[in-house]
């Protein structure tokens, strides 16, 4: 029997980024009433929070977008291969405008708790101002990499100038002529450094671990290229849907480093390097990520190519990734990051081994060797990926269990969507979903969630009860696959992908590494067999 309890909305989602927009589309298409809450002042998710100079997508524009409307894909025009934050945000406004989504969106609303009311079989969602809304289906659309991690450095709060996380860049901050210290050297810093170095008086990057970095090769969208893209959207969407990382690459290519003569390997790597993007990994050889020796050869090539741009041998040494395989951490794409270190106003400090960071002072940053004075400190220290957003609010399921308590030791789920003990809760790209081109994964997840809801609506089912044994199987399967990957090769591999950037948590398997395409197939199999991972009541 369907719930007789009156609710404010059929579905409530938190998060007005790509996932929230996709949810509005697919829920509305299914005839559901839907409300999206977001604490931000604008839609956009990642693209409204990450306003640091140089912020851009690392996926190419033509597949870093929502695909549910062929009309929208034809109407929108990108200006460059990797659009910057303002352009991505404009695109999301275009989607919301054209699809008349705004009436479903409530901004400036921080949700602080979500409680499952067992007697009524509904979710009660509470905002910071105490207002509540009820729904039958509660969807976390809060993003995979959205909750900033601010390390607890000694002296935090003492610095007199602006000190903020990279995802909270203050609007209108004038950094021209200023001395800037950046802690962290991940994908964010790789994008930010070249841009801020243009006008800052001085920029110092405090790096703990060096990265493998591949060239982005930014370029303008030409009319010919746009025409070709727009004529091939069905193929592009299909390629992403069937790609191991949800991206538009033609892989497998049908050759391996192991099976290719060494000179030919070098020729092919050399030929593909200037193309930019992740094509270097996906469209050269099929064994880069699976064969240790092939990975070593490709990794050495990457190191040689990236460091030949750096003049100072000491800086080259510091920028050399050591102790972990290529692609075991998410490699950033380079927009003149290495060249920035050739500028007189850019300095690199190794806080990994040479001079660990001791504390933040009133005037800057102290390492074991020296005091560095700054006007601005940027904490480009990453995010609590996959679980951070959900754990930032109090989500209570059956018996009042808190989701963050359930995830204390293992951040388990069923396919990144369901959690046992949390009826009618659905996550878009939750923990143990793949790490892939996000719009692709988001749409696949959202279609899956709405298919489950459609079944419940059609059959008069009130509750979707994820099964604990299905969760245990997915957790075990995800761990088993992880053990077979590069990510399981030693301590140095640990990154946000393992939740290893959190002081208060043991590293854990947060990502399904069995291939996004395989995962999307599993979602479809689940739909076709009536969602065997959950019980309905
Ligand atoms: P990140 O890759 O996690 O990098 C954080 C940096 O801060 C690392 O260098 C890390 O060092 C350092 N760090 C963290 N805690 C520290 C501590 N206590 N002491 C010293 N150093 C510390 O974060 P991110 O650069 O923001 O990127 C995160 C992810 O977001 C990316 O991998 C990517 O998926 C996504 N992203 C995407 C784009 C894009 O697509 N264009 C742009 C930005 C971010 P260790 O490496 O030693 O831990």
Coordinates of C-alpha atoms and ligand atoms in Angstrom, one line a residue:
X1 CA 0.0 0.0 0.0
X2 CA 1.3 3.4 -0.8
X3 CA 1.8 5.8 2.1
X4 CA -1.4 7.6 3.1
X5 CA 0.6 10.1 5.0
X6 CA 0.5 13.4 3.2
X7 CA 3.9 14.8 2.2
X8 CA 5.1 18.1 1.0
X9 CA 7.0 16.6 -2.0
X10 CA 7.3 13.1 -3.5
X11 CA 11.1 13.6 -3.7
X12 CA 13.5 16.0 -1.9
X13 CA 17.1 16.3 -3.1
X14 CA 19.9 18.2 -1.4
X15 CA 22.3 19.8 -3.9
X16 CA 21.7 21.9 -6.9
X17 CA 24.7 20.9 -9.0
X18 CA 24.6 18.5 -11.9
X19 CA 23.0 15.8 -9.7
X20 CA 20.2 18.1 -8.5
X21 CA 19.4 19.3 -12.1
X22 CA 19.4 15.7 -13.4
X23 CA 17.1 14.7 -10.5
X24 CA 14.7 17.5 -11.3
X25 CA 14.6 16.3 -14.9
X26 CA 14.1 12.6 -14.4
X27 CA 11.8 13.0 -11.4
X28 CA 9.5 15.4 -13.2
X29 CA 9.5 13.1 -16.3
X30 CA 8.2 10.4 -13.9
X31 CA 5.4 12.7 -12.8
X32 CA 6.9 13.2 -9.3
X33 CA 6.8 16.5 -7.4
X34 CA 10.4 17.4 -6.5
X35 CA 12.2 20.0 -4.4
X36 CA 15.9 20.7 -4.3
X37 CA 17.5 22.5 -1.4
X38 CA 21.0 24.0 -1.5
X39 CA 22.9 26.0 1.1
X40 CA 24.7 28.0 -1.7
X41 CA 23.5 31.3 -3.0
X42 CA 23.4 29.9 -6.5
X43 CA 23.0 26.5 -8.4
X44 CA 26.1 24.9 -9.8
X45 CA 27.5 22.8 -6.9
X46 CA 31.2 22.4 -7.6
X47 CA 31.0 25.3 -10.1
X48 CA 29.5 27.7 -7.7
X49 CA 31.8 26.9 -4.8
X50 CA 35.1 26.5 -6.6
X51 CA 35.8 30.0 -7.8
X52 CA 39.6 30.0 -7.4
X53 CA 41.5 31.5 -10.2
X54 CA 42.0 29.0 -13.0
X55 CA 39.2 26.6 -11.9
X56 CA 38.1 24.6 -15.0
X57 CA 36.9 21.1 -15.8
X58 CA 39.4 18.4 -16.6
X59 CA 36.9 16.5 -18.7
X60 CA 36.4 18.0 -22.2
X61 CA 33.3 20.2 -22.5
X62 CA 31.4 18.0 -25.0
X63 CA 31.0 15.2 -22.5
X64 CA 31.1 17.2 -19.3
X65 CA 27.4 18.0 -19.6
X66 CA 24.0 16.7 -19.1
X67 CA 22.6 14.6 -22.0
X68 CA 18.9 14.2 -21.3
X69 CA 17.9 16.7 -23.9
X70 CA 19.3 16.5 -27.4
X71 CA 17.9 20.0 -28.1
X72 CA 19.9 21.5 -25.3
X73 CA 23.1 19.8 -26.5
X74 CA 22.5 21.4 -29.9
X75 CA 21.6 24.8 -28.6
X76 CA 24.5 25.3 -26.2
X77 CA 28.0 26.4 -27.5
X78 CA 31.2 26.0 -25.6
X79 CA 34.0 28.4 -26.1
X80 CA 37.0 26.2 -25.3
X81 CA 38.0 22.5 -24.8
X82 CA 38.0 22.8 -21.0
X83 CA 35.6 25.5 -19.8
X84 CA 36.4 27.6 -16.8
X85 CA 34.3 28.0 -13.8
X86 CA 32.3 31.0 -15.1
X87 CA 31.4 29.2 -18.3
X88 CA 30.4 25.9 -16.5
X89 CA 28.2 27.9 -14.2
X90 CA 26.6 29.8 -17.2
X91 CA 25.9 26.4 -18.8
X92 CA 24.1 25.2 -15.7
X93 CA 22.0 28.3 -15.6
X94 CA 21.2 27.7 -19.3
X95 CA 20.0 24.2 -18.4
X96 CA 17.9 25.4 -15.4
X97 CA 16.5 28.3 -17.5
X98 CA 15.6 26.3 -20.6
X99 CA 14.1 23.4 -18.6
X100 CA 12.2 25.8 -16.3
X101 CA 13.8 24.2 -13.2
X102 CA 14.0 27.2 -10.9
X103 CA 10.5 26.7 -9.3
X104 CA 11.9 23.4 -7.9
X105 CA 15.0 24.9 -6.4
X106 CA 15.4 26.6 -3.0
X107 CA 18.8 28.2 -2.4
X108 CA 20.3 29.7 0.7
X109 CA 18.9 26.7 2.7
X110 CA 21.3 24.7 4.7
X111 CA 19.8 21.3 5.6
X112 CA 21.0 20.2 9.0
X113 CA 19.2 17.0 9.6
X114 CA 17.1 14.4 7.8
X115 CA 15.1 11.9 9.9
X116 CA 13.3 8.9 8.7
X117 CA 9.9 8.7 10.4
X118 CA 9.3 4.9 10.7
X119 CA 5.7 5.2 11.8
X120 CA 4.7 7.3 8.8
X121 CA 7.3 5.9 6.4
X122 CA 8.4 9.3 5.3
X123 CA 11.5 11.5 5.5
X124 CA 11.5 14.8 7.5
X125 CA 14.1 17.3 6.3
X126 CA 15.0 20.1 8.6
X127 CA 16.8 23.3 7.6
X128 CA 19.1 25.5 9.8
X129 CA 16.2 27.9 10.4
X130 CA 14.2 25.1 11.9
X131 CA 11.7 24.8 9.0
X132 CA 10.9 21.3 7.9
X133 CA 9.7 19.6 4.8
X134 CA 8.5 16.0 4.3
X135 CA 8.9 13.6 1.4
X136 CA 8.7 9.9 0.6
X137 CA 12.0 9.7 -1.3
X138 CA 15.1 11.5 0.0
X139 CA 18.0 11.9 -2.5
X140 CA 21.5 13.0 -1.6
X141 CA 22.7 15.0 -4.6
X142 CA 25.4 16.7 -2.7
X143 CA 28.4 15.8 -4.8
X144 CA 31.3 13.5 -4.5
X145 CA 34.0 16.0 -3.9
X146 CA 32.3 18.8 -2.1
X147 CA 33.0 18.9 1.6
X148 CA 36.4 20.7 2.2
X149 CA 39.0 19.2 4.4
X150 CA 40.8 21.8 6.5
X151 CA 43.8 20.2 8.3
X152 CA 44.2 20.9 11.9
X153 CA 47.6 22.6 11.6
X154 CA 49.0 24.0 14.8
X155 CA 48.4 27.7 15.0
X156 CA 45.3 27.6 12.8
X157 CA 43.4 30.9 13.2
X158 CA 46.5 32.9 14.2
X159 CA 47.3 34.2 10.7
X160 CA 46.4 37.9 10.4
X161 CA 45.5 37.9 6.7
X162 CA 42.9 36.0 4.7
X163 CA 43.3 32.2 5.1
X164 CA 40.7 30.0 3.4
X165 CA 40.1 26.7 1.7
X166 CA 40.4 26.8 -2.1
X167 CA 36.7 26.0 -2.5
X168 CA 35.8 29.1 -0.5
X169 CA 37.8 31.7 -2.5
X170 CA 36.5 35.1 -1.3
X171 CA 34.6 37.0 -3.9
X172 CA 36.5 39.9 -5.3
X173 CA 39.7 39.1 -3.4
X174 CA 42.5 41.3 -4.8
X175 CA 45.6 39.3 -4.8
X176 CA 47.6 41.3 -7.3
X177 CA 50.9 42.3 -5.8
X178 CA 50.4 40.1 -2.8
X179 CA 52.5 37.3 -1.3
X180 CA 50.5 34.0 -1.4
X181 CA 51.2 30.7 0.3
X182 CA 49.4 27.7 -1.1
X183 CA 49.3 24.5 1.0
X184 CA 48.7 21.4 -1.1
X185 CA 49.6 20.6 -4.7
X186 CA 46.7 18.5 -6.0
X187 CA 44.5 19.2 -9.1
X188 CA 43.3 22.5 -7.6
X189 CA 46.8 23.9 -7.1
X190 CA 47.9 22.6 -10.5
X191 CA 45.1 24.9 -12.0
X192 CA 45.4 27.8 -9.6
X193 CA 49.2 28.3 -9.5
X194 CA 49.8 29.5 -13.1
X195 CA 46.9 31.9 -12.9
X196 CA 47.7 33.5 -9.6
X197 CA 51.4 33.7 -10.4
X198 CA 50.6 36.1 -13.3
X199 CA 49.8 39.0 -10.9
X200 CA 50.8 38.0 -7.4
X201 CA 54.0 39.4 -6.1
X202 CA 55.1 36.0 -4.9
X203 CA 53.6 32.5 -4.7
X204 CA 55.0 29.7 -2.6
X205 CA 53.6 26.2 -3.0
X206 CA 53.9 23.8 0.0
X207 CA 53.9 20.3 -1.4
X208 CA 53.8 17.1 0.5
X209 CA 53.5 14.6 -2.4
X210 CA 54.5 15.2 -6.0
X211 CA 52.0 14.3 -8.7
X212 CA 52.1 12.7 -12.1
X213 CA 50.7 15.5 -14.3
X214 CA 49.6 15.2 -17.9
X215 CA 49.1 18.1 -20.4
X216 CA 45.5 19.4 -20.8
X217 CA 46.2 21.3 -24.1
X218 CA 43.5 23.9 -23.9
X219 CA 42.2 25.1 -27.3
X220 CA 39.3 27.2 -28.6
X221 CA 36.2 25.5 -29.9
X222 CA 36.2 26.1 -33.6
X223 CA 33.0 26.2 -35.7
X224 CA 34.2 23.0 -37.5
X225 CA 34.8 21.1 -34.3
X226 CA 31.5 22.2 -32.8
X227 CA 29.7 21.0 -36.0
X228 CA 31.4 17.7 -35.8
X229 CA 30.5 17.3 -32.1
X230 CA 26.9 18.2 -32.6
X231 CA 26.5 15.8 -35.5
X232 CA 27.8 13.0 -33.3
X233 CA 26.1 13.3 -30.0
X234 CA 24.5 9.9 -30.0
X235 CA 27.9 8.4 -30.6
X236 CA 29.5 10.5 -27.9
X237 CA 26.9 9.6 -25.3
X238 CA 27.2 5.9 -26.2
X239 CA 31.0 6.0 -26.0
X240 CA 30.9 7.6 -22.5
X241 CA 28.2 5.1 -21.3
X242 CA 30.5 2.3 -22.3
X243 CA 33.8 3.7 -21.2
X244 CA 35.7 2.5 -18.1
X245 CA 35.8 6.0 -16.7
X246 CA 32.6 7.4 -18.4
X247 CA 34.6 9.5 -20.8
X248 CA 34.6 9.9 -24.5
X249 CA 37.7 7.9 -25.4
X250 CA 38.0 5.0 -27.8
X251 CA 39.4 2.3 -25.6
X252 CA 40.4 -0.4 -25.5
X253 CA 42.7 0.3 -28.4
X254 CA 43.8 -3.3 -29.0
X255 CA 47.5 -3.1 -28.2
X256 CA 49.6 -3.3 -25.0
X257 CA 53.0 -2.0 -24.0
X258 CA 54.0 -5.6 -23.1
X259 CA 53.3 -6.7 -26.7
X260 CA 54.9 -3.8 -28.5
X261 CA 58.6 -3.2 -29.3
X262 CA 60.2 -0.6 -26.9
X263 CA 61.0 1.9 -29.7
X264 CA 57.5 1.7 -31.0
X265 CA 56.1 2.2 -27.5
X266 CA 58.1 5.4 -27.1
X267 CA 57.0 6.5 -30.6
X268 CA 53.3 6.0 -29.7
X269 CA 53.6 7.7 -26.3
X270 CA 55.5 10.6 -27.9
X271 CA 52.8 10.9 -30.6
X272 CA 50.0 10.9 -28.1
X273 CA 51.4 13.2 -25.5
X274 CA 50.7 16.5 -27.3
X275 CA 47.0 15.6 -27.8
X276 CA 46.3 16.4 -24.1
X277 CA 43.5 15.2 -21.8
X278 CA 43.3 11.7 -20.4
X279 CA 43.6 10.2 -23.9
X280 CA 47.2 9.6 -23.1
X281 CA 46.1 6.9 -20.6
X282 CA 43.0 5.6 -22.5
X283 CA 44.0 5.8 -26.2
X284 CA 47.6 4.6 -26.2
X285 CA 47.9 1.1 -24.6
X286 CA 45.4 -1.1 -22.8
X287 CA 47.8 -2.3 -20.1
X288 CA 49.0 1.0 -18.6
X289 CA 46.8 0.5 -15.5
X290 CA 46.9 -3.2 -15.2
X291 CA 50.5 -4.3 -15.9
X292 CA 53.1 -3.1 -13.4
X293 CA 56.0 -3.0 -15.9
X294 CA 53.9 -1.2 -18.5
X295 CA 52.7 1.2 -15.9
X296 CA 56.4 1.9 -14.9
X297 CA 57.3 2.6 -18.6
X298 CA 54.4 5.0 -19.1
X299 CA 55.1 6.6 -15.7
X300 CA 58.8 7.2 -16.5
X301 CA 57.7 8.8 -19.8
X302 CA 55.3 11.1 -18.0
X303 CA 58.0 12.2 -15.5
X304 CA 60.5 12.9 -18.3
X305 CA 58.0 14.9 -20.3
X306 CA 56.6 16.9 -17.5
X307 CA 60.0 17.8 -16.0
X308 CA 61.7 18.8 -19.2
X309 CA 59.7 22.0 -18.8
X310 CA 61.3 22.9 -15.4
X311 CA 64.6 24.6 -15.5
X312 CA 65.9 24.3 -11.9
X313 CA 67.2 20.7 -11.2
X314 CA 66.3 21.0 -7.5
X315 CA 62.7 21.9 -8.3
X316 CA 62.7 19.1 -10.9
X317 CA 63.6 16.7 -8.1
X318 CA 60.9 17.9 -5.8
X319 CA 58.3 17.7 -8.5
X320 CA 59.2 14.1 -9.3
X321 CA 56.5 11.7 -8.1
X322 CA 58.1 8.9 -6.0
X323 CA 57.0 5.7 -4.4
X324 CA 53.7 5.1 -6.1
X325 CA 52.6 4.1 -9.6
X326 CA 51.3 6.3 -12.3
X327 CA 47.5 6.8 -12.1
X328 CA 47.3 5.4 -8.5
X329 CA 46.3 8.9 -7.6
X330 CA 44.1 11.0 -9.8
X331 CA 46.6 12.8 -12.1
X332 CA 45.8 16.5 -12.6
X333 CA 45.9 18.0 -16.1
X334 CA 48.4 20.7 -16.6
X335 CA 47.8 24.3 -17.9
X336 CA 51.4 25.5 -17.6
X337 CA 51.9 24.4 -14.0
X338 CA 55.5 23.3 -14.5
X339 CA 56.4 26.5 -16.5
X340 CA 55.2 28.5 -13.5
X341 CA 58.1 27.2 -11.5
X342 CA 60.5 28.9 -13.9
X343 CA 59.1 32.3 -12.9
X344 CA 61.1 34.4 -10.4
X345 CA 58.0 34.9 -8.2
X346 CA 57.2 31.2 -7.7
X347 CA 58.8 28.9 -5.1
X348 CA 58.3 25.3 -4.2
X349 CA 58.8 24.0 -0.7
X350 CA 58.9 20.3 0.0
X351 CA 57.0 19.7 3.3
X352 CA 56.9 16.0 2.7
X353 CA 60.5 15.2 3.6
X354 CA 62.8 18.2 3.5
X355 CA 61.1 20.7 5.7
X356 CA 57.8 19.6 7.2
X357 CA 55.2 22.2 8.1
X358 CA 55.3 23.0 11.8
X359 CA 52.6 25.6 12.3
X360 CA 50.7 28.6 11.0
X361 CA 52.0 31.8 12.5
X362 CA 50.6 35.4 12.7
X363 CA 52.6 36.3 9.6
X364 CA 52.6 33.1 7.6
X365 CA 53.9 29.5 7.6
X366 CA 56.7 28.0 9.7
X367 CA 58.5 24.8 8.5
X368 CA 61.2 23.0 10.3
X369 CA 63.7 25.1 8.5
X370 CA 62.3 28.6 8.0
X371 CA 59.5 31.1 8.5
X372 CA 57.7 32.2 5.3
X373 CA 55.7 35.5 5.4
X374 CA 52.5 35.9 3.4
X375 CA 49.6 38.3 2.8
X376 CA 47.2 35.4 1.9
X377 CA 47.2 31.7 2.7
X378 CA 45.2 29.2 0.5
X379 CA 44.4 25.8 1.9
X380 CA 44.2 23.7 -1.3
X381 CA 44.0 20.7 0.9
X382 CA 41.2 18.8 -0.7
X383 CA 37.9 17.3 0.2
X384 CA 36.3 14.5 2.2
X385 CA 35.3 12.7 -0.9
X386 CA 32.2 10.5 -1.3
X387 CA 31.0 10.7 2.4
X388 CA 31.8 14.2 3.5
X389 CA 28.6 15.9 2.4
X390 CA 26.3 13.3 3.8
X391 CA 28.2 13.2 7.1
X392 CA 28.1 17.0 7.4
X393 CA 24.4 16.7 8.3
X394 CA 22.6 14.4 10.7
X395 CA 20.9 11.7 8.5
X396 CA 19.0 9.3 10.7
X397 CA 17.5 6.1 9.4
X398 CA 15.8 3.2 11.2
X399 CA 16.1 3.1 15.0
X400 CA 17.5 6.6 14.8
X401 CA 20.8 5.4 13.5
X402 CA 23.1 8.1 12.2
X403 CA 24.6 7.5 8.8
X404 CA 27.9 8.9 9.9
X405 CA 28.0 6.4 12.8
X406 CA 27.2 3.6 10.4
X407 CA 30.1 4.7 8.2
X408 CA 32.6 5.0 11.1
X409 CA 34.7 1.9 10.1
X410 CA 33.4 1.0 6.6
X411 CA 31.7 3.5 4.3
X412 CA 29.5 0.8 2.8
X413 CA 26.7 1.0 0.3
X414 CA 24.9 -1.0 -2.3
X415 CA 26.3 0.3 -5.6
X416 CA 26.9 3.8 -4.1
X417 CA 23.1 4.3 -4.1
X418 CA 21.5 2.5 -1.1
X419 CA 22.5 2.0 2.5
X420 CA 20.9 -0.7 4.6
X421 CA 18.9 0.7 7.5
X422 CA 18.0 3.9 5.5
X423 CA 14.7 3.2 3.8
X424 CA 13.8 5.3 0.8
X425 CA 17.2 7.1 0.9
X426 CA 19.0 7.3 -2.4
X427 CA 22.5 8.6 -3.1
X428 CA 23.7 10.0 -6.4
X429 CA 27.4 8.8 -6.7
X430 CA 27.7 7.8 -3.0
X431 CA 30.6 5.9 -1.6
X432 CA 31.6 2.8 -3.5
X433 CA 30.3 4.1 -6.8
X434 CA 33.0 4.5 -9.5
X435 CA 35.2 7.5 -9.9
X436 CA 34.3 8.6 -13.4
X437 CA 33.3 11.6 -15.6
X438 CA 30.7 12.9 -13.2
X439 CA 27.9 14.0 -15.5
X440 CA 27.9 10.5 -17.0
X441 CA 27.8 8.8 -13.6
X442 CA 25.2 11.3 -12.3
X443 CA 22.8 10.6 -15.1
X444 CA 23.2 6.8 -14.9
X445 CA 22.6 7.0 -11.1
X446 CA 19.7 9.3 -11.3
X447 CA 17.9 7.3 -14.0
X448 CA 18.5 4.2 -11.7
X449 CA 17.1 5.9 -8.7
X450 CA 14.0 7.2 -10.5
X451 CA 13.5 3.8 -12.1
X452 CA 13.3 2.4 -8.6
X453 CA 10.8 5.1 -7.5
X454 CA 8.7 4.5 -10.6
X455 CA 8.4 0.8 -9.7
X456 CA 7.3 1.8 -6.2
X457 CA 4.8 4.3 -7.4
X458 CA 3.4 1.9 -10.1
X459 CA 3.1 -1.0 -7.6
X460 CA 1.9 0.9 -4.7
X461 CA 5.0 0.1 -2.6
X462 CA 5.6 2.3 0.4
X463 CA 9.1 1.4 1.4
X464 CA 12.4 0.5 -0.3
X465 CA 14.5 -1.4 2.3
X466 CA 18.1 -2.0 1.2
X467 CA 19.3 -5.4 2.2
X468 CA 22.2 -5.7 4.6
X469 CA 23.5 -8.9 2.8
X470 CA 23.4 -7.0 -0.5
X471 CA 25.4 -4.2 1.1
X472 CA 27.9 -6.7 2.6
X473 CA 28.4 -8.3 -0.9
X474 CA 29.0 -5.0 -2.5
X475 CA 31.5 -3.9 0.2
X476 CA 33.3 -7.3 -0.3
X477 CA 33.2 -7.1 -4.1
X478 CA 34.5 -3.5 -4.0
X479 CA 37.3 -4.4 -1.7
X480 CA 38.2 -7.4 -3.7
X481 CA 38.5 -5.3 -6.9
X482 CA 40.5 -2.7 -5.1
X483 CA 43.0 -5.3 -4.0
X484 CA 43.7 -6.0 -7.6
X485 CA 44.5 -2.4 -8.6
X486 CA 47.4 0.0 -8.5
X487 CA 45.6 1.8 -5.6
X488 CA 46.4 -1.1 -3.3
X489 CA 50.2 -0.9 -3.8
X490 CA 51.6 0.6 -0.6
X491 CA 51.1 3.5 1.8
X492 CA 52.2 6.2 -0.6
X493 CA 49.2 5.5 -2.8
X494 CA 46.8 6.7 -0.1
X495 CA 44.9 9.8 -1.1
X496 CA 41.4 11.2 -0.9
X497 CA 40.3 8.2 -3.0
X498 CA 40.8 6.1 0.2
X499 CA 39.7 8.8 2.6
X500 CA 43.3 8.8 3.7
X501 CA 43.3 12.6 4.0
X502 CA 41.2 12.6 7.1
X503 CA 42.8 12.6 10.5
X504 CA 39.9 11.0 12.3
X505 CA 39.3 8.1 10.1
X506 CA 41.1 4.9 8.9
X507 CA 41.6 4.7 5.2
X508 CA 38.9 2.6 3.5
X509 CA 37.7 1.6 0.0
X510 CA 35.5 4.4 -1.2
X511 CA 35.5 3.7 -4.9
X512 CA 34.3 0.9 -7.1
X513 CA 37.2 0.3 -9.5
X514 CA 35.6 -2.4 -11.6
X515 CA 34.9 0.1 -14.4
X516 CA 32.2 2.7 -14.8
X517 CA 30.8 0.8 -17.8
X518 CA 30.6 -2.4 -15.9
X519 CA 28.9 -0.6 -13.0
X520 CA 26.3 1.1 -15.4
X521 CA 25.6 -2.4 -16.7
X522 CA 25.0 -3.6 -13.1
X523 CA 22.6 -0.8 -12.5
X524 CA 20.6 -1.8 -15.6
X525 CA 20.7 -5.5 -14.6
X526 CA 19.3 -4.5 -11.2
X527 CA 16.4 -2.6 -12.9
X528 CA 15.7 -5.4 -15.2
X529 CA 15.5 -7.9 -12.4
X530 CA 13.3 -5.8 -10.2
X531 CA 16.0 -4.4 -7.8
X532 CA 16.9 -7.6 -6.0
X533 CA 19.3 -5.7 -3.7
X534 CA 16.3 -4.1 -1.8
X535 CA 13.1 -5.5 -0.2
X536 CA 9.9 -3.6 -0.9
X537 CA 7.0 -3.2 1.5
Ligands
LIG1 P1 43.7 16.9 -3.4 O1 44.0 16.3 -4.7 O2 43.3 16.0 -2.3 O3 45.0 17.6 -3.0 C1 45.2 18.1 -1.7 C2 46.6 18.6 -1.5 O4 46.7 19.0 -0.2 C3 47.6 17.4 -1.7 O5 48.8 17.9 -2.2 C4 47.8 16.9 -0.2 O6 49.0 16.3 -0.1 C5 47.8 18.3 0.5 N1 47.4 18.1 1.9 C6 46.3 17.7 2.4 N2 46.3 17.7 3.7 C7 47.6 18.1 4.0 C8 48.3 18.3 5.3 N3 47.7 18.0 6.4 N4 49.6 18.7 5.2 C9 50.1 19.0 4.0 N5 49.6 18.8 2.8 C10 48.3 18.4 2.9 O7 42.7 18.1 -3.5 P2 42.3 19.0 -4.8 O8 43.5 19.5 -5.5 O9 41.3 20.0 -4.4 O10 41.6 17.9 -5.8 C11 40.7 16.9 -5.3 C12 40.0 16.3 -6.4 O11 39.0 17.2 -6.8 C13 40.8 16.0 -7.6 O12 41.6 14.9 -7.6 C14 39.8 16.0 -8.7 O13 39.2 14.8 -8.8 C15 38.9 17.1 -8.2 N6 39.2 18.4 -8.9 C16 39.0 18.4 -10.2 C17 39.3 19.5 -10.9 C18 39.0 19.5 -12.3 O14 38.5 18.6 -12.8 N7 39.4 20.5 -13.0 C19 40.0 20.6 -10.3 C20 40.2 20.5 -8.9 C21 39.9 19.4 -8.2 P3 49.2 14.7 -0.2 O15 49.1 14.4 -1.7 O16 50.5 14.4 0.4 O17 48.0 14.1 0.6

